[in-house]
PDB file of C-alpha atoms in Angstrom:
ATOM      1  CA  UNK A   9     -22.055  -3.621  -3.067  1.00 66.00           C
ATOM      2  CA  UNK A  10     -20.999  -7.115  -4.084  1.00 74.00           C
ATOM      3  CA  UNK A  11     -19.102  -9.739  -2.157  1.00 87.00           C
ATOM      4  CA  UNK A  12     -16.453 -11.689  -3.992  1.00 92.00           C
ATOM      5  CA  UNK A  13     -14.422 -14.461  -2.415  1.00 94.00           C
ATOM      6  CA  UNK A  14     -11.364 -16.262  -3.691  1.00 96.00           C
ATOM      7  CA  UNK A  15      -9.721 -19.532  -2.770  1.00 96.00           C
ATOM      8  CA  UNK A  16      -6.973 -20.080  -1.854  1.00 96.00           C
ATOM      9  CA  UNK A  17      -5.925 -16.782  -0.311  1.00 94.00           C
ATOM     10  CA  UNK A  18      -2.292 -17.726  -0.766  1.00 95.00           C
ATOM     11  CA  UNK A  19      -0.186 -20.679  -1.842  1.00 97.00           C
ATOM     12  CA  UNK A  20       3.421 -21.663  -2.306  1.00 97.00           C
ATOM     13  CA  UNK A  21       3.974 -23.981  -5.246  1.00 96.00           C
ATOM     14  CA  UNK A  22       6.811 -25.796  -6.947  1.00 97.00           C
ATOM     15  CA  UNK A  23       7.792 -24.910 -10.472  1.00 97.00           C
ATOM     16  CA  UNK A  24       6.197 -27.073 -13.133  1.00 97.00           C
ATOM     17  CA  UNK A  25       2.983 -27.607 -11.175  1.00 97.00           C
ATOM     18  CA  UNK A  26      -0.431 -26.002 -11.696  1.00 97.00           C
ATOM     19  CA  UNK A  27      -2.756 -24.145  -9.369  1.00 97.00           C
ATOM     20  CA  UNK A  28      -6.465 -23.492  -9.794  1.00 98.00           C
ATOM     21  CA  UNK A  29      -7.909 -20.367  -8.205  1.00 98.00           C
ATOM     22  CA  UNK A  30     -11.617 -20.167  -7.495  1.00 98.00           C
ATOM     23  CA  UNK A  31     -13.718 -17.019  -7.551  1.00 97.00           C
ATOM     24  CA  UNK A  32     -17.247 -16.866  -6.147  1.00 96.00           C
ATOM     25  CA  UNK A  33     -19.593 -13.868  -6.362  1.00 94.00           C
ATOM     26  CA  UNK A  34     -22.695 -13.428  -4.260  1.00 92.00           C
ATOM     27  CA  UNK A  35     -24.997 -12.517  -7.156  1.00 90.00           C
ATOM     28  CA  UNK A  36     -25.344 -13.394 -10.809  1.00 90.00           C
ATOM     29  CA  UNK A  37     -23.114 -11.371 -13.111  1.00 88.00           C
ATOM     30  CA  UNK A  38     -22.533 -11.504 -16.834  1.00 86.00           C
ATOM     31  CA  UNK A  39     -18.885 -10.568 -16.930  1.00 87.00           C
ATOM     32  CA  UNK A  40     -16.023 -11.612 -14.708  1.00 92.00           C
ATOM     33  CA  UNK A  41     -12.414 -10.585 -15.081  1.00 94.00           C
ATOM     34  CA  UNK A  42      -9.071 -11.997 -14.001  1.00 97.00           C
ATOM     35  CA  UNK A  43      -6.145  -9.699 -13.240  1.00 96.00           C
ATOM     36  CA  UNK A  44      -2.540 -10.204 -12.245  1.00 96.00           C
ATOM     37  CA  UNK A  45      -0.575  -7.898  -9.952  1.00 92.00           C
ATOM     38  CA  UNK A  46       3.113  -8.697 -10.065  1.00 91.00           C
ATOM     39  CA  UNK A  47       5.285  -7.614  -7.123  1.00 85.00           C
ATOM     40  CA  UNK A  48       5.515  -3.852  -6.932  1.00 81.00           C
ATOM     41  CA  UNK A  49       3.511  -3.378 -10.111  1.00 84.00           C
ATOM     42  CA  UNK A  50       0.023  -2.451 -11.184  1.00 87.00           C
ATOM     43  CA  UNK A  51      -2.832  -4.705 -12.206  1.00 92.00           C
ATOM     44  CA  UNK A  52      -2.871  -6.235 -15.667  1.00 94.00           C
ATOM     45  CA  UNK A  53      -5.950  -7.822 -17.175  1.00 94.00           C
ATOM     46  CA  UNK A  54      -5.441 -11.471 -18.075  1.00 96.00           C
ATOM     47  CA  UNK A  55      -8.829 -12.301 -19.551  1.00 95.00           C
ATOM     48  CA  UNK A  56     -12.553 -11.658 -19.554  1.00 93.00           C
ATOM     49  CA  UNK A  57     -14.771 -14.609 -18.689  1.00 92.00           C
ATOM     50  CA  UNK A  58     -18.377 -14.695 -19.872  1.00 86.00           C
ATOM     51  CA  UNK A  59     -20.706 -17.518 -18.974  1.00 82.00           C
ATOM     52  CA  UNK A  60     -21.371 -19.873 -21.844  1.00 80.00           C
ATOM     53  CA  UNK A  61     -18.474 -18.813 -24.029  1.00 81.00           C
ATOM     54  CA  UNK A  62     -14.717 -19.084 -24.134  1.00 87.00           C
ATOM     55  CA  UNK A  63     -12.725 -16.521 -22.247  1.00 92.00           C
ATOM     56  CA  UNK A  64     -11.213 -13.601 -24.139  1.00 93.00           C
ATOM     57  CA  UNK A  65      -7.506 -13.218 -23.455  1.00 95.00           C
ATOM     58  CA  UNK A  66      -5.457 -10.045 -23.529  1.00 93.00           C
ATOM     59  CA  UNK A  67      -2.251  -9.707 -25.475  1.00 92.00           C
ATOM     60  CA  UNK A  68       0.520 -11.679 -23.820  1.00 94.00           C
ATOM     61  CA  UNK A  69      -1.771 -14.210 -22.154  1.00 96.00           C
ATOM     62  CA  UNK A  70      -2.777 -17.545 -23.680  1.00 96.00           C
ATOM     63  CA  UNK A  71      -5.334 -20.179 -22.856  1.00 96.00           C
ATOM     64  CA  UNK A  72      -2.785 -22.986 -22.525  1.00 96.00           C
ATOM     65  CA  UNK A  73      -1.040 -21.106 -19.721  1.00 97.00           C
ATOM     66  CA  UNK A  74      -4.113 -19.607 -18.045  1.00 97.00           C
ATOM     67  CA  UNK A  75      -7.166 -21.785 -18.753  1.00 96.00           C
ATOM     68  CA  UNK A  76     -10.373 -20.275 -17.396  1.00 96.00           C
ATOM     69  CA  UNK A  77     -13.719 -21.842 -16.649  1.00 94.00           C
ATOM     70  CA  UNK A  78     -17.050 -20.066 -16.195  1.00 94.00           C
ATOM     71  CA  UNK A  79     -19.631 -22.763 -15.522  1.00 92.00           C
ATOM     72  CA  UNK A  80     -22.368 -20.429 -14.229  1.00 91.00           C
ATOM     73  CA  UNK A  81     -23.149 -16.801 -13.472  1.00 92.00           C
ATOM     74  CA  UNK A  82     -21.611 -16.756  -9.977  1.00 93.00           C
ATOM     75  CA  UNK A  83     -18.401 -18.758 -10.327  1.00 95.00           C
ATOM     76  CA  UNK A  84     -15.156 -18.841 -12.275  1.00 96.00           C
ATOM     77  CA  UNK A  85     -11.763 -20.501 -12.020  1.00 96.00           C
ATOM     78  CA  UNK A  86      -8.344 -19.514 -13.286  1.00 97.00           C
ATOM     79  CA  UNK A  87      -5.595 -22.110 -13.578  1.00 98.00           C
ATOM     80  CA  UNK A  88      -1.954 -21.107 -13.678  1.00 98.00           C
ATOM     81  CA  UNK A  89      -0.289 -23.961 -15.552  1.00 97.00           C
ATOM     82  CA  UNK A  90       3.273 -25.217 -15.597  1.00 97.00           C
ATOM     83  CA  UNK A  91       4.296 -22.542 -13.158  1.00 97.00           C
ATOM     84  CA  UNK A  92       7.647 -20.785 -13.017  1.00 96.00           C
ATOM     85  CA  UNK A  93       8.943 -18.222 -10.501  1.00 96.00           C
ATOM     86  CA  UNK A  94       7.886 -15.473 -12.931  1.00 95.00           C
ATOM     87  CA  UNK A  95       4.274 -16.429 -12.228  1.00 96.00           C
ATOM     88  CA  UNK A  96       4.629 -15.304  -8.618  1.00 96.00           C
ATOM     89  CA  UNK A  97       1.967 -12.623  -8.314  1.00 96.00           C
ATOM     90  CA  UNK A  98      -1.326 -11.720  -6.761  1.00 95.00           C
ATOM     91  CA  UNK A  99      -4.204 -12.936  -8.897  1.00 97.00           C
ATOM     92  CA  UNK A 100      -7.517 -11.095  -8.546  1.00 96.00           C
ATOM     93  CA  UNK A 101     -10.935 -11.692  -9.941  1.00 95.00           C
ATOM     94  CA  UNK A 102     -13.561  -9.012 -10.362  1.00 94.00           C
ATOM     95  CA  UNK A 103     -17.077  -8.618 -11.651  1.00 91.00           C
ATOM     96  CA  UNK A 104     -18.805  -5.688 -13.247  1.00 83.00           C
ATOM     97  CA  UNK A 105     -22.064  -4.366 -11.875  1.00 75.00           C
ATOM     98  CA  UNK A 106     -24.242  -1.377 -12.615  1.00 71.00           C
ATOM     99  CA  UNK A 107     -22.652   1.733 -14.049  1.00 64.00           C
ATOM    100  CA  UNK A 108     -19.460  -0.178 -14.811  1.00 76.00           C
ATOM    101  CA  UNK A 109     -18.597  -0.447 -11.140  1.00 80.00           C
ATOM    102  CA  UNK A 110     -16.209  -3.345 -10.623  1.00 85.00           C
ATOM    103  CA  UNK A 111     -15.814  -5.162  -7.346  1.00 89.00           C
ATOM    104  CA  UNK A 112     -12.668  -7.104  -6.662  1.00 92.00           C
ATOM    105  CA  UNK A 113     -11.967 -10.231  -4.725  1.00 93.00           C
ATOM    106  CA  UNK A 114      -9.315 -10.186  -1.977  1.00 91.00           C
ATOM    107  CA  UNK A 115      -6.748 -11.786  -4.253  1.00 94.00           C
ATOM    108  CA  UNK A 116      -4.697 -14.974  -4.245  1.00 96.00           C
ATOM    109  CA  UNK A 117      -1.036 -14.489  -3.411  1.00 95.00           C
ATOM    110  CA  UNK A 118       0.993 -17.069  -5.342  1.00 97.00           C
ATOM    111  CA  UNK A 119       4.650 -17.809  -4.735  1.00 96.00           C
ATOM    112  CA  UNK A 120       6.437 -20.200  -7.075  1.00 97.00           C
ATOM    113  CA  UNK A 121       9.705 -21.694  -5.915  1.00 95.00           C
TER     114      UNK A 121
ATOM    115  CA  UNK B  11      -4.784   1.154 -27.543  1.00 78.00           C
ATOM    116  CA  UNK B  12      -5.225   2.823 -24.208  1.00 82.00           C
ATOM    117  CA  UNK B  13      -2.710   3.633 -21.497  1.00 91.00           C
ATOM    118  CA  UNK B  14      -2.745   5.282 -18.085  1.00 95.00           C
ATOM    119  CA  UNK B  15       0.167   7.138 -16.533  1.00 96.00           C
ATOM    120  CA  UNK B  16       0.425   8.040 -12.882  1.00 96.00           C
ATOM    121  CA  UNK B  17       3.232  10.510 -12.704  1.00 91.00           C
ATOM    122  CA  UNK B  18       4.217   9.937  -9.082  1.00 94.00           C
ATOM    123  CA  UNK B  19       5.050   6.507  -7.713  1.00 94.00           C
ATOM    124  CA  UNK B  20       5.277   7.785  -4.133  1.00 96.00           C
ATOM    125  CA  UNK B  21       3.789  10.850  -2.460  1.00 97.00           C
ATOM    126  CA  UNK B  22       4.757  11.513   1.168  1.00 97.00           C
ATOM    127  CA  UNK B  23       2.757  14.212   2.940  1.00 97.00           C
ATOM    128  CA  UNK B  24       2.106  15.372   6.463  1.00 97.00           C
ATOM    129  CA  UNK B  25      -1.265  14.958   8.098  1.00 97.00           C
ATOM    130  CA  UNK B  26      -3.760  17.755   7.329  1.00 97.00           C
ATOM    131  CA  UNK B  27      -1.791  18.865   4.272  1.00 97.00           C
ATOM    132  CA  UNK B  28      -3.436  18.948   0.828  1.00 97.00           C
ATOM    133  CA  UNK B  29      -2.509  16.324  -1.730  1.00 97.00           C
ATOM    134  CA  UNK B  30      -2.858  15.796  -5.464  1.00 97.00           C
ATOM    135  CA  UNK B  31      -2.240  12.463  -7.170  1.00 97.00           C
ATOM    136  CA  UNK B  32      -1.807  12.895 -10.883  1.00 97.00           C
ATOM    137  CA  UNK B  33      -3.260  10.708 -13.603  1.00 97.00           C
ATOM    138  CA  UNK B  34      -3.109  11.101 -17.366  1.00 97.00           C
ATOM    139  CA  UNK B  35      -4.509   8.760 -19.951  1.00 95.00           C
ATOM    140  CA  UNK B  36      -4.224   8.110 -23.648  1.00 93.00           C
ATOM    141  CA  UNK B  37      -7.052   6.725 -25.738  1.00 89.00           C
ATOM    142  CA  UNK B  38      -8.410   6.913 -29.259  1.00 85.00           C
ATOM    143  CA  UNK B  39     -11.971   6.389 -28.000  1.00 85.00           C
ATOM    144  CA  UNK B  40     -13.975   7.857 -25.164  1.00 86.00           C
ATOM    145  CA  UNK B  41     -13.276   6.343 -21.782  1.00 88.00           C
ATOM    146  CA  UNK B  42     -14.769   6.102 -18.348  1.00 91.00           C
ATOM    147  CA  UNK B  43     -12.391   6.964 -15.512  1.00 93.00           C
ATOM    148  CA  UNK B  44     -11.889   5.516 -12.058  1.00 95.00           C
ATOM    149  CA  UNK B  45      -9.779   5.825  -8.957  1.00 96.00           C
ATOM    150  CA  UNK B  46      -9.289   2.695  -6.866  1.00 95.00           C
ATOM    151  CA  UNK B  47      -7.655   2.492  -3.445  1.00 95.00           C
ATOM    152  CA  UNK B  48      -5.827  -0.411  -1.845  1.00 92.00           C
ATOM    153  CA  UNK B  49      -5.279  -0.018   1.888  1.00 91.00           C
ATOM    154  CA  UNK B  50      -2.450  -2.023   3.473  1.00 86.00           C
ATOM    155  CA  UNK B  51      -3.276  -5.728   3.484  1.00 80.00           C
ATOM    156  CA  UNK B  52      -6.733  -5.128   2.027  1.00 83.00           C
ATOM    157  CA  UNK B  53      -8.410  -5.628  -1.329  1.00 84.00           C
ATOM    158  CA  UNK B  54      -8.991  -3.092  -4.064  1.00 90.00           C
ATOM    159  CA  UNK B  55     -11.927  -0.703  -3.539  1.00 91.00           C
ATOM    160  CA  UNK B  56     -13.561   1.815  -5.848  1.00 91.00           C
ATOM    161  CA  UNK B  57     -12.976   5.355  -4.598  1.00 94.00           C
ATOM    162  CA  UNK B  58     -14.768   7.376  -7.271  1.00 93.00           C
ATOM    163  CA  UNK B  59     -15.671   7.324 -10.947  1.00 92.00           C
ATOM    164  CA  UNK B  60     -16.478   9.562 -13.857  1.00 92.00           C
ATOM    165  CA  UNK B  61     -18.949   8.251 -16.414  1.00 89.00           C
ATOM    166  CA  UNK B  62     -20.642  11.389 -17.726  1.00 87.00           C
ATOM    167  CA  UNK B  63     -22.116  14.692 -16.595  1.00 88.00           C
ATOM    168  CA  UNK B  64     -20.321  16.949 -14.138  1.00 90.00           C
ATOM    169  CA  UNK B  65     -16.596  16.695 -14.592  1.00 91.00           C
ATOM    170  CA  UNK B  66     -15.978  17.025 -10.854  1.00 95.00           C
ATOM    171  CA  UNK B  67     -16.714  13.877  -8.886  1.00 94.00           C
ATOM    172  CA  UNK B  68     -16.428  13.344  -5.158  1.00 94.00           C
ATOM    173  CA  UNK B  69     -16.035  10.442  -2.753  1.00 92.00           C
ATOM    174  CA  UNK B  70     -17.626  10.073   0.653  1.00 86.00           C
ATOM    175  CA  UNK B  71     -14.291  10.474   2.457  1.00 89.00           C
ATOM    176  CA  UNK B  72     -13.326  13.869   1.051  1.00 94.00           C
ATOM    177  CA  UNK B  73     -11.458  12.979  -2.129  1.00 97.00           C
ATOM    178  CA  UNK B  74     -12.415  14.548  -5.432  1.00 97.00           C
ATOM    179  CA  UNK B  75     -11.242  14.211  -9.006  1.00 97.00           C
ATOM    180  CA  UNK B  76     -11.818  16.331 -12.066  1.00 95.00           C
ATOM    181  CA  UNK B  77     -12.030  15.020 -15.586  1.00 95.00           C
ATOM    182  CA  UNK B  78     -10.196  17.302 -18.005  1.00 94.00           C
ATOM    183  CA  UNK B  79     -10.794  16.121 -21.542  1.00 91.00           C
ATOM    184  CA  UNK B  80      -8.461  18.591 -23.219  1.00 92.00           C
ATOM    185  CA  UNK B  81      -5.572  17.583 -20.982  1.00 93.00           C
ATOM    186  CA  UNK B  82      -6.654  13.917 -20.809  1.00 94.00           C
ATOM    187  CA  UNK B  83      -6.258  14.014 -17.053  1.00 96.00           C
ATOM    188  CA  UNK B  84      -8.160  12.803 -14.013  1.00 97.00           C
ATOM    189  CA  UNK B  85      -6.172  14.057 -11.029  1.00 97.00           C
ATOM    190  CA  UNK B  86      -7.208  13.083  -7.507  1.00 98.00           C
ATOM    191  CA  UNK B  87      -7.189  15.703  -4.750  1.00 98.00           C
ATOM    192  CA  UNK B  88      -7.932  16.045  -1.078  1.00 98.00           C
ATOM    193  CA  UNK B  89      -7.639  19.351   0.791  1.00 97.00           C
ATOM    194  CA  UNK B  90      -6.596  17.791   4.104  1.00 97.00           C
ATOM    195  CA  UNK B  91      -5.349  14.212   4.444  1.00 97.00           C
ATOM    196  CA  UNK B  92      -5.519  11.884   7.437  1.00 96.00           C
ATOM    197  CA  UNK B  93      -3.197   9.136   8.572  1.00 96.00           C
ATOM    198  CA  UNK B  94      -5.904   6.674   7.536  1.00 95.00           C
ATOM    199  CA  UNK B  95      -5.584   7.809   3.899  1.00 97.00           C
ATOM    200  CA  UNK B  96      -2.243   6.011   3.681  1.00 97.00           C
ATOM    201  CA  UNK B  97      -2.711   3.542   0.836  1.00 96.00           C
ATOM    202  CA  UNK B  98      -1.909   2.715  -2.778  1.00 94.00           C
ATOM    203  CA  UNK B  99      -4.079   4.623  -5.249  1.00 96.00           C
ATOM    204  CA  UNK B 100      -4.695   3.381  -8.775  1.00 96.00           C
ATOM    205  CA  UNK B 101      -6.112   5.368 -11.652  1.00 97.00           C
ATOM    206  CA  UNK B 102      -7.905   3.271 -14.272  1.00 95.00           C
ATOM    207  CA  UNK B 103      -9.876   3.690 -17.488  1.00 93.00           C
ATOM    208  CA  UNK B 104     -12.455   1.627 -19.303  1.00 90.00           C
ATOM    209  CA  UNK B 105     -12.832   2.280 -23.025  1.00 86.00           C
ATOM    210  CA  UNK B 106     -16.488   2.842 -23.740  1.00 80.00           C
ATOM    211  CA  UNK B 107     -16.536   0.128 -26.391  1.00 73.00           C
ATOM    212  CA  UNK B 108     -14.848  -2.641 -24.409  1.00 71.00           C
ATOM    213  CA  UNK B 109     -17.412  -3.841 -21.946  1.00 70.00           C
ATOM    214  CA  UNK B 110     -16.002  -2.837 -18.622  1.00 77.00           C
ATOM    215  CA  UNK B 111     -12.433  -4.121 -18.618  1.00 84.00           C
ATOM    216  CA  UNK B 112     -10.055  -1.862 -16.719  1.00 90.00           C
ATOM    217  CA  UNK B 113      -6.654  -0.544 -17.747  1.00 92.00           C
ATOM    218  CA  UNK B 114      -4.690   0.519 -14.695  1.00 94.00           C
ATOM    219  CA  UNK B 115      -1.952   3.017 -14.074  1.00 95.00           C
ATOM    220  CA  UNK B 116       1.162   2.059 -12.175  1.00 94.00           C
ATOM    221  CA  UNK B 117      -0.197   3.205  -8.832  1.00 95.00           C
ATOM    222  CA  UNK B 118       0.781   5.955  -6.402  1.00 96.00           C
ATOM    223  CA  UNK B 119       1.742   5.151  -2.847  1.00 96.00           C
ATOM    224  CA  UNK B 120       0.376   7.875  -0.577  1.00 97.00           C
ATOM    225  CA  UNK B 121       2.118   7.973   2.781  1.00 97.00           C
ATOM    226  CA  UNK B 122       0.638  10.322   5.371  1.00 97.00           C
ATOM    227  CA  UNK B 123       2.902  11.128   8.279  1.00 96.00           C
ATOM    228  CA  UNK B 124       1.963  12.726  11.617  1.00 94.00           C
TER     229      UNK B 124
END
C-alpha cells in the first residue's frame, strides 16, 4: 500500500484569503488527483495533476480558483484562492497505483468564515 | 458522462444481521467498479474492486460485491455485520478510457447497533 500525507490537516480561514494544501506520497506516481468533499456530501473530482504538464480540471472547477502544482513525481499542491464560506470542505489528494487502485490522503478540513 | 447512484443514504442494522448496500451506475463506456469505506474520523480506504474476470469479488473482512452488467449494478453485501463495520461506504466507478479518475456515489451510512 501507499502512504499519502497532507498538510495542513485542518485550517480556519477568513474569506478572501488563499490556502495552499500540500500532498506528499511515499513513492513516485504518474497521476495524482484532488477531490473535494463538501459537508454531508460525496467526493467530487477537482482535477488530475500529472508531472510536467498542466492539471486537467473537471467541469465546474477552474485554474484561477484552484491552481495546482506538480513539481515532481511525489508531491503536489492545491491552492484554494479567494475563499468564501462555500469553499468549506474536506480536500483530499489521491494517487493511482497498480490495477487502478487509488490511495487517499487523510484530507484537509477547511473552514472559511 | 458517467454517474453513480447509491439508493440508500442510511442503513441501520443490528449486529450479526445481513446487509446489502445498493449501487447502480450509468455509463456509455465500460467501467471499473470500486467500493470505498470511510470509518469515523479516518481516511478513505479501498474495500474491494472489480476490474475484470469473476463478477463476484470479496474483501478480507467478509464483504462481497457482484458486478451485474445487465442491471448496471454493483451491490455490496455482508452476511453478518459487526459493530466495527459502522462507517460510510462509497461506490465509485472509473471509466476505462479516463485514466483512473473516480466518480463517486453519494455514500451510504451503515450504522450497526448491538
